[in-house]
Amino acid sequence: MIRAAIVGGAGYIGGELLRLLLGHPEVEVVASTSARLAGRRVDGSHPNLRGLTDLVHSSPDALPDCDAVFFASSGLDDPAQRAALASRAKLVFDLSADLRLTDPALFAKHYGAHPTPDLLGTATRGLPEVDRAALRTANLVSVPGCMATAGILGLRPLVEFIDGPVTVDGRVGSSGSGASAGEMNLHAERANVLRVFAPLGHRHQAEISQATGLTVRMTATGVDAVRGVQVLCRTQVRAGVTETDIRKAYRAAYADEPFVRVVAQKRGNYRLPEPKILLGSNFCDVGFALDADTRELLVVGALDNLVKGGSGNAVQSLNIRMGWDERLGLGFPGLHPV
Amino acid sequence: MIRAAIVGGAGYIGGELLRLLLGHPEVEVVASTSARLAGRRVDGSHPNLRGLTDLVHSSPDALPDCDAVFFASSGLDDPAQRAALASRAKLVFDLSADLRLTDPALFAKHYGAHPTPDLLGTATRGLPEVDRAALRTANLVSVPGCMATAGILGLRPLVEFIDGPVTVDGRVGSSGSGASAGEMNLHAERANVLRVFAPLGHRHQAEISQATGLTVRMTATGVDAVRGVQVLCRTQVRAGVTETDIRKAYRAAYADEPFVRVVAQKRGNYRLPEPKILLGSNFCDVGFALDADTRELLVVGALDNLVKGGSGNAVQSLNIRMGWDERLGLGFPGLHPV
Amino acid sequence: MIRAAIVGGAGYIGGELLRLLLGHPEVEVVASTSARLAGRRVDGSHPNLRGLTDLVHSSPDALPDCDAVFFASSGLDDPAQRAALASRAKLVFDLSADLRLTDPALFAKHYGAHPTPDLLGTATRGLPEVDRAALRTANLVSVPGCMATAGILGLRPLVEFIDGPVTVDGRVGSSGSGASAGEMNLHAERANVLRVFAPLGHRHQAEISQATGLTVRMTATGVDAVRGVQVLCRTQVRAGVTETDIRKAYRAAYADEPFVRVVAQKRGNYRLPEPKILLGSNFCDVGFALDADTRELLVVGALDNLVKGGSGNAVQSLNIRMGWDERLGLGFPGLHPV
Amino acid sequence: MIRAAIVGGAGYIGGELLRLLLGHPEVEVVASTSARLAGRRVDGSHPNLRGLTDLVHSSPDALPDCDAVFFASSGLDDPAQRAALASRAKLVFDLSADLRLTDPALFAKHYGAHPTPDLLGTATRGLPEVDRAALRTANLVSVPGCMATAGILGLRPLVEFIDGPVTVDGRVGSSGSGASAGEMNLHAERANVLRVFAPLGHRHQAEISQATGLTVRMTATGVDAVRGVQVLCRTQVRAGVTETDIRKAYRAAYADEPFVRVVAQKRGNYRLPEPKILLGSNFCDVGFALDADTRELLVVGALDNLVKGGSGNAVQSLNIRMGWDERLGLGFPGLHPV
């Protein structure tokens, strides 16, 4: 049993961390911080947790010593506080974008100048399917972005087959904008949208590129959903690459993975990955279609942005780090229909 | 051709007034005011109007003289400004709740003390099916609330049959909360809800009661829609009242009405009123079901809260006042499917 | 470890039974029958179960002997087959409406004549909060209807306070219509609806009345959701009944219940029960509002129609029958936001 | 005043034709045919038309002579009937896919062998912005596909700037599947989806390619909407092409078009085309983003699939053919918010 704390527990990623960790048999949640809601009940922020906890948000200044701390919000505004908070625990899981990129120039292009660029490159990426070995000993883990996770898991096993740039069409629900978003997330404005909020150069392209070595060009659209990410990645394969090659590569990468499923069927409503059936689950489904004549390849990835795209990856990384069964606390499979 | 202006043109009711009046063959829109967005294009607030107008929001202080002014927002905060604005036009259509109730005590109970209670009772209600005669000469018109309109139109022809109190279950989309609503209207919180925001005593019960003489007890639920109102009114009928009686009463009231349809069929997906097919239209559909054995009566009303529940009633009232065809500018019938 | 089978495993209730039982530490699922899809993979019907099971639907005729069988579909069409299937297991959990009512005449009024009316009254109702003692020894359990469960749990502790009939306004998502529904459930027709499909006398009023002794008058509306039930129950309380009385009665009934929460706060987006945050969970939230002056009482109940409104009640009943921890297999708390 | 008839008036495209033509000042609707629903009221199929018409569907065999006939459903199954029906009117507007492609081999690849391939190439395409001159004298008009219309209008003015293939990511609501679709369109299955139903080679790519000369590779996704199409077209521009070049080309093409708006702003929720605000309208909005460094171009097009993507294009084509104001009957601008 370890003691864990969440910094930024009132947000949506924070809420999912709380849900997963409160249900985790080896973890005791000792604190959830929120500057804005300190002193208020956690289940006031996350009504799904009623009856599961009497925890009250505390001020970030009051973070107790613990074994693991999860940063559910960015610390860029106050690097000193960030450092102070990180010093409270042996293990730090950072779910913000602060440490995802290793190149300061690239970081600056997408997020603005990093206040403490020396930190870039010091964290282990928390993508278990790729980084499992390193995670076994990592004390500072940076959890990748939601759409980046779907893109990386879909593309990485196929890198050797790909010939040319990849365009990524990301779709994401409104929870990706966070719990304190402004007028653009007003229900009357945000419902029923197909909002191309990042027509070119979405931030997550840098992460996918960093993880795969591919040239990635990414567009992102907000869709009428609260949760869920789907990425469509289009590219060309080298001459001679077959569907069998791709299935083999996926099998080699994911046959033993507990949270990646290859979904590429010939028929059926759910023949390709779709977030609808993944809400609340830690699965990332990946699939593809190939036109051998034109060498067109479409790779599709889907996940719940708040779980496998954030909190679930963090908890899975914790499980690896602690040597526990990787699936602890992550057993919910998703719903159908929903 | 008359000159019309909208006070509060950046809001959702204001936007619908603009849509209807810009398409009205006898009206020229000369101003839309917005304290917050003065100087910004109207189609920046209402992107559906792109290509239809180059109008720019002006400051309320700059309201020009015109023939008719529409108040799309409450003037309670600044009664002096309200009076100044009203003085700019011969005809005033007030779409706020400011003048809907005639009894100051009742107003205070539901909205707080009225700053200028002498104004209560001075306006003609803008519900054409009930108030047509008075509207022909009215210079100050108060447009009723969206759920009140559906409830009054559904119940009023049946008043003599009803024996006992009426419970009203109102359901309303998020646009009813306005364009500047706060965290409760964040998409992630407001999507997929059945939010009983007024468990007892919703404000519109006072309006329905005032218009029908019935004892009304009203609950309201926010549903996962942007537009649309539906009210379910349950009551008992007097002994001996039959379905035929009710159909006759509705026919007598509405056979010649251009914007009320009686929808009470025995089968079919749309056998009772439903807002889905009314979006953008000025129809109010009313229907009912009666159990002659138990004397239970259910009355159902539906409309678009921003049109027949607001801007459309105002434009129809204007048409009556001017002696024009009542349907001018209100021809859109709604969509199916949608 | 017991052996369980599901009859009608391709439907939506069947799918949820599979999800819950596949994750149950004391249950082995040995069969899922489907006349239509025999020979096809279970995860073809329920894509959320991919990776969790390789089970294949079998013909109902091939049902193996087992410890517990769950009927997820009605057996009224073929009572002989029903009897044959029931004979395969010591414990039978019937999730259809076949055995819910005890009075043959009442059954006939709502569902048509029962082919084997002698069966009525032979089952123990599977509503743990009410029937726990009887469930400990029951071999034939009838799980109540989804809206009935919400209504009974909301009203039952308050029966002594209630003075007069209760009107129930039920709202339900499309999954309640089942996996093989026709044109009325086409997405283009069913999306965005507020469809009053049962204006008076909905079937579940008989169940609520049977369980509470109250006179119940029930209306039902299909709303734009896949899952979820909410009931609003309106009635009058006796003179002198206070909010404190009601809170005490609920506390007495539910303080120790693992799956009923009393939600009746003064503010907040989620101050009253709402299905949004209950999807996939076995909670039934109940709450109320009281106007002491008018003696109006509103009781609100919410749950996931496929879980606490069906499969979850069945699994909880099984847990009780077996003497296990009642919460086994039912740990998922629901999501926020979603 | 001309006499018009709709073949296939019970479907969704047929319903929109009825809505538009019933509101058209120069058209009398004399018949709506439906083999399945002959003898039933038109407003039973399209409840939004209640109060606007007493028309009853007739059998296709009973089609009267008229001035214009609109085919809202395919005639491929029965070419003889098709010919018979076409002979009833001087002007034929075909809204099916039957005549959209001119090359029989290409048609066969996407739709199967054409029973009467000689018909291919005999129709004038009904895309007013491109085909206006030809439409003035056309007696047989083939209305393009919904996603094809958005793609062609977005790409065509930019053809000379484009260097390389274009990938098109189409998104479409459920009404595109028609009014008699099967299980895949059940609400519980179709709600909340991001369903990649055509991962590669969607049919409309052939139409876009035919109209632009570009190499087009098209993917299509069903989204959680009833109406609406959005296409995202990604490609490379030639070296030196600037944003100004693109704006100029769009302006040259569309400055005088009544139903195409260029929407490419730097900020705002609606800075790029989005179907949300186009429901019911005949607008096609087109926009773009260009990264001059990487030469990436994203073109976005949006429309209502049943209006500008079908019935609206047909009515606009009729207006042109008859020499009327092109906007007759097409005045509805769309709603905000919705």
Short mmCIF file of C-alpha atoms in Angstrom, two decimals, chain D residues 46-259:
data_model
loop_
_atom_site.label_atom_id
_atom_site.label_comp_id
_atom_site.label_asym_id
_atom_site.label_seq_id
_atom_site.Cartn_x
_atom_site.Cartn_y
_atom_site.Cartn_z
CA HIS D 46 -42.57 14.48 -42.66
CA PRO D 47 -44.26 15.82 -39.55
CA ASN D 48 -42.65 19.24 -40.02
CA LEU D 49 -45.02 19.73 -42.96
CA ARG D 50 -48.19 19.45 -40.89
CA GLY D 51 -50.47 22.31 -41.71
CA LEU D 52 -48.61 23.08 -44.93
CA THR D 53 -50.05 20.41 -47.17
CA ASP D 54 -52.78 17.81 -47.42
CA LEU D 55 -50.89 15.89 -50.09
CA VAL D 56 -51.06 12.11 -50.06
CA HIS D 57 -48.29 9.88 -51.42
CA SER D 58 -49.29 8.24 -54.67
CA SER D 59 -48.02 5.15 -56.37
CA PRO D 60 -45.16 5.75 -58.81
CA ASP D 61 -47.41 4.30 -61.49
CA ALA D 62 -49.83 7.15 -61.00
CA LEU D 63 -47.38 9.95 -61.66
CA PRO D 64 -49.25 12.69 -63.51
CA ASP D 65 -47.82 14.72 -66.36
CA CYS D 66 -46.00 17.70 -64.97
CA ASP D 67 -43.36 20.26 -65.80
CA ALA D 68 -40.58 18.97 -63.58
CA VAL D 69 -39.97 15.69 -61.85
CA PHE D 70 -37.42 15.16 -59.09
CA PHE D 71 -35.99 11.68 -58.57
CA ALA D 72 -35.18 11.37 -54.90
CA SER D 73 -34.36 7.69 -55.11
CA SER D 74 -32.35 5.51 -57.43
CA GLY D 75 -33.95 4.03 -60.49
CA LEU D 76 -31.24 1.48 -61.14
CA ASP D 77 -33.36 -1.42 -59.98
CA ASP D 78 -35.98 -0.72 -62.58
CA PRO D 79 -34.68 1.26 -65.53
CA ALA D 80 -37.90 0.80 -67.44
CA GLN D 81 -39.92 2.43 -64.69
CA ARG D 82 -37.33 5.16 -64.49
CA ALA D 83 -37.71 5.89 -68.18
CA ALA D 84 -41.48 5.86 -67.90
CA LEU D 85 -41.38 8.29 -65.00
CA ALA D 86 -38.90 10.56 -66.76
CA SER D 87 -41.18 10.74 -69.74
CA ARG D 88 -43.84 12.43 -67.63
CA ALA D 89 -42.03 15.73 -67.45
CA LYS D 90 -39.98 17.99 -69.67
CA LEU D 91 -37.46 18.59 -66.89
CA VAL D 92 -35.90 15.83 -64.83
CA PHE D 93 -33.77 16.43 -61.75
CA ASP D 94 -32.07 13.25 -60.61
CA LEU D 95 -30.85 13.39 -57.01
CA SER D 96 -29.68 9.78 -56.90
CA ALA D 97 -26.17 8.66 -57.75
CA ASP D 98 -27.36 7.05 -60.98
CA LEU D 99 -26.01 9.63 -63.41
CA ARG D 100 -23.28 11.35 -61.45
CA LEU D 101 -20.31 9.63 -63.03
CA THR D 102 -19.75 9.72 -66.74
CA ASP D 103 -17.34 6.80 -67.11
CA PRO D 104 -19.10 3.41 -66.99
CA ALA D 105 -16.00 1.65 -65.68
CA LEU D 106 -15.65 4.12 -62.84
CA PHE D 107 -19.34 3.84 -62.09
CA ALA D 108 -19.05 0.06 -61.97
CA LYS D 109 -16.11 0.24 -59.60
CA HIS D 110 -18.03 2.26 -57.06
CA TYR D 111 -21.66 1.22 -57.54
CA GLY D 112 -21.65 -2.00 -59.59
CA ALA D 113 -22.49 -2.30 -63.26
CA HIS D 114 -24.92 0.30 -64.55
CA PRO D 115 -27.97 -1.33 -66.15
CA THR D 116 -28.21 1.39 -68.79
CA PRO D 117 -24.70 2.75 -69.19
CA ASP D 118 -25.72 4.76 -72.24
CA LEU D 119 -27.42 7.17 -69.85
CA LEU D 120 -24.09 8.08 -68.26
CA GLY D 121 -22.87 11.38 -69.62
CA THR D 122 -26.28 12.47 -70.82
CA ALA D 123 -27.14 14.61 -67.80
CA THR D 124 -25.96 18.07 -66.88
CA ARG D 125 -24.47 18.22 -63.42
CA GLY D 126 -26.59 20.29 -61.06
CA LEU D 127 -23.91 22.25 -59.27
CA PRO D 128 -24.92 25.83 -59.99
CA GLU D 129 -21.63 27.48 -59.08
CA VAL D 130 -19.87 25.38 -61.71
CA ASP D 131 -22.57 24.48 -64.16
CA ARG D 132 -24.75 27.57 -64.31
CA ALA D 133 -24.41 28.18 -68.02
CA ALA D 134 -25.27 24.62 -68.96
CA LEU D 135 -28.13 24.50 -66.51
CA ARG D 136 -29.96 27.31 -68.29
CA THR D 137 -30.94 24.89 -71.03
CA ALA D 138 -30.61 21.48 -69.39
CA ASN D 139 -33.56 19.13 -69.41
CA LEU D 140 -31.88 16.32 -67.50
CA VAL D 141 -29.93 17.34 -64.41
CA SER D 142 -27.88 15.09 -62.13
CA VAL D 143 -27.41 16.54 -58.67
CA PRO D 144 -24.00 15.70 -57.17
CA GLY D 145 -23.41 13.84 -53.92
CA CYS D 146 -23.42 15.69 -50.63
CA MET D 147 -19.76 15.29 -49.72
CA ALA D 148 -18.77 15.69 -53.36
CA THR D 149 -20.49 19.08 -53.47
CA ALA D 150 -18.58 20.30 -50.43
CA GLY D 151 -15.31 18.96 -51.79
CA ILE D 152 -15.75 20.34 -55.30
CA LEU D 153 -16.77 23.80 -54.12
CA GLY D 154 -13.83 23.90 -51.72
CA LEU D 155 -11.18 22.63 -54.12
CA ARG D 156 -12.16 23.76 -57.58
CA PRO D 157 -11.05 27.39 -57.42
CA LEU D 158 -7.65 26.26 -56.12
CA VAL D 159 -6.84 23.55 -58.63
CA GLU D 160 -4.03 25.45 -60.27
CA PHE D 161 -2.29 25.90 -56.91
CA ILE D 162 -2.39 22.27 -55.91
CA ASP D 163 0.61 20.03 -56.31
CA GLY D 164 -0.07 16.38 -55.65
CA PRO D 165 -2.88 14.19 -54.45
CA VAL D 166 -5.62 15.35 -52.12
CA THR D 167 -6.81 13.35 -49.17
CA VAL D 168 -10.41 14.06 -48.23
CA ASP D 169 -11.74 13.32 -44.80
CA GLY D 170 -15.52 13.41 -44.99
CA ARG D 171 -17.84 13.48 -42.00
CA VAL D 172 -21.54 12.95 -42.33
CA GLY D 173 -24.67 12.66 -40.20
CA SER D 174 -27.05 9.74 -40.06
CA SER D 175 -29.66 11.18 -42.41
CA GLY D 176 -27.27 10.39 -45.25
CA SER D 177 -28.14 6.74 -44.75
CA GLY D 178 -31.78 7.27 -45.60
CA ALA D 179 -35.11 6.70 -43.93
CA SER D 180 -35.19 2.93 -44.20
CA ALA D 181 -31.74 2.05 -43.00
CA GLY D 182 -31.17 -1.06 -40.90
CA GLU D 183 -29.60 -2.10 -37.65
CA MET D 184 -26.44 -0.08 -38.16
CA ASN D 185 -28.58 3.01 -37.80
CA LEU D 186 -30.35 1.97 -34.64
CA HIS D 187 -30.05 4.92 -32.28
CA ALA D 188 -28.25 2.98 -29.56
CA GLU D 189 -25.62 1.90 -32.09
CA ARG D 190 -25.41 5.07 -34.14
CA ALA D 191 -25.41 7.67 -31.37
CA ASN D 192 -22.08 8.99 -30.13
CA VAL D 193 -20.14 7.38 -32.96
CA LEU D 194 -17.08 8.27 -34.92
CA ARG D 195 -17.66 5.44 -37.35
CA VAL D 196 -15.11 5.14 -40.13
CA PHE D 197 -17.51 3.44 -42.51
CA ALA D 198 -15.38 4.05 -45.59
CA PRO D 199 -11.74 3.89 -44.56
CA LEU D 200 -10.46 4.25 -48.11
CA GLY D 201 -11.94 4.95 -51.52
CA HIS D 202 -15.29 6.47 -50.61
CA ARG D 203 -17.50 6.79 -53.70
CA HIS D 204 -17.58 10.54 -53.70
CA GLN D 205 -13.88 10.68 -54.44
CA ALA D 206 -14.69 9.75 -58.02
CA GLU D 207 -17.03 12.70 -58.35
CA ILE D 208 -14.58 15.16 -56.87
CA SER D 209 -11.85 13.85 -59.10
CA GLN D 210 -14.08 14.02 -62.17
CA ALA D 211 -14.93 17.64 -61.40
CA THR D 212 -11.46 18.88 -60.53
CA GLY D 213 -8.99 16.68 -62.37
CA LEU D 214 -7.23 16.08 -59.05
CA THR D 215 -6.17 12.75 -57.62
CA VAL D 216 -8.49 12.32 -54.66
CA ARG D 217 -8.36 9.78 -51.84
CA MET D 218 -11.34 9.86 -49.62
CA THR D 219 -12.21 8.50 -46.21
CA ALA D 220 -15.61 8.93 -44.60
CA THR D 221 -16.76 8.91 -41.00
CA GLY D 222 -20.27 8.89 -39.63
CA VAL D 223 -20.59 11.37 -36.79
CA ASP D 224 -23.17 11.90 -34.08
CA ALA D 225 -25.45 14.21 -35.99
CA VAL D 226 -28.57 13.74 -38.02
CA ARG D 227 -27.70 16.32 -40.67
CA GLY D 228 -24.52 17.88 -41.86
CA VAL D 229 -21.48 17.25 -43.95
CA GLN D 230 -17.99 18.53 -43.44
CA VAL D 231 -15.00 17.68 -45.62
CA LEU D 232 -11.38 18.30 -44.75
CA CYS D 233 -9.16 18.23 -47.83
CA ARG D 234 -5.41 18.08 -47.32
CA THR D 235 -2.85 18.66 -49.99
CA GLN D 236 0.33 20.50 -50.90
CA VAL D 237 0.46 23.77 -52.80
CA ARG D 238 3.05 24.69 -55.37
CA ALA D 239 6.02 26.70 -54.15
CA GLY D 240 5.24 30.34 -53.72
CA VAL D 241 1.50 30.11 -53.34
CA THR D 242 0.31 32.53 -50.66
CA GLU D 243 -2.75 33.02 -48.58
CA THR D 244 -3.54 36.06 -50.68
CA ASP D 245 -3.53 33.95 -53.83
CA ILE D 246 -6.05 31.63 -52.29
CA ARG D 247 -8.30 34.38 -51.05
CA LYS D 248 -8.24 35.97 -54.47
CA ALA D 249 -9.13 32.75 -56.19
CA TYR D 250 -12.05 32.16 -53.86
CA ARG D 251 -13.22 35.72 -54.29
CA ALA D 252 -13.08 35.41 -58.05
CA ALA D 253 -15.10 32.25 -57.90
CA TYR D 254 -17.64 33.09 -55.23
CA ALA D 255 -17.94 36.84 -54.66
CA ASP D 256 -21.24 36.90 -56.50
CA GLU D 257 -22.52 33.51 -55.49
CA PRO D 258 -25.62 33.66 -53.32
CA PHE D 259 -24.96 30.35 -51.59
#
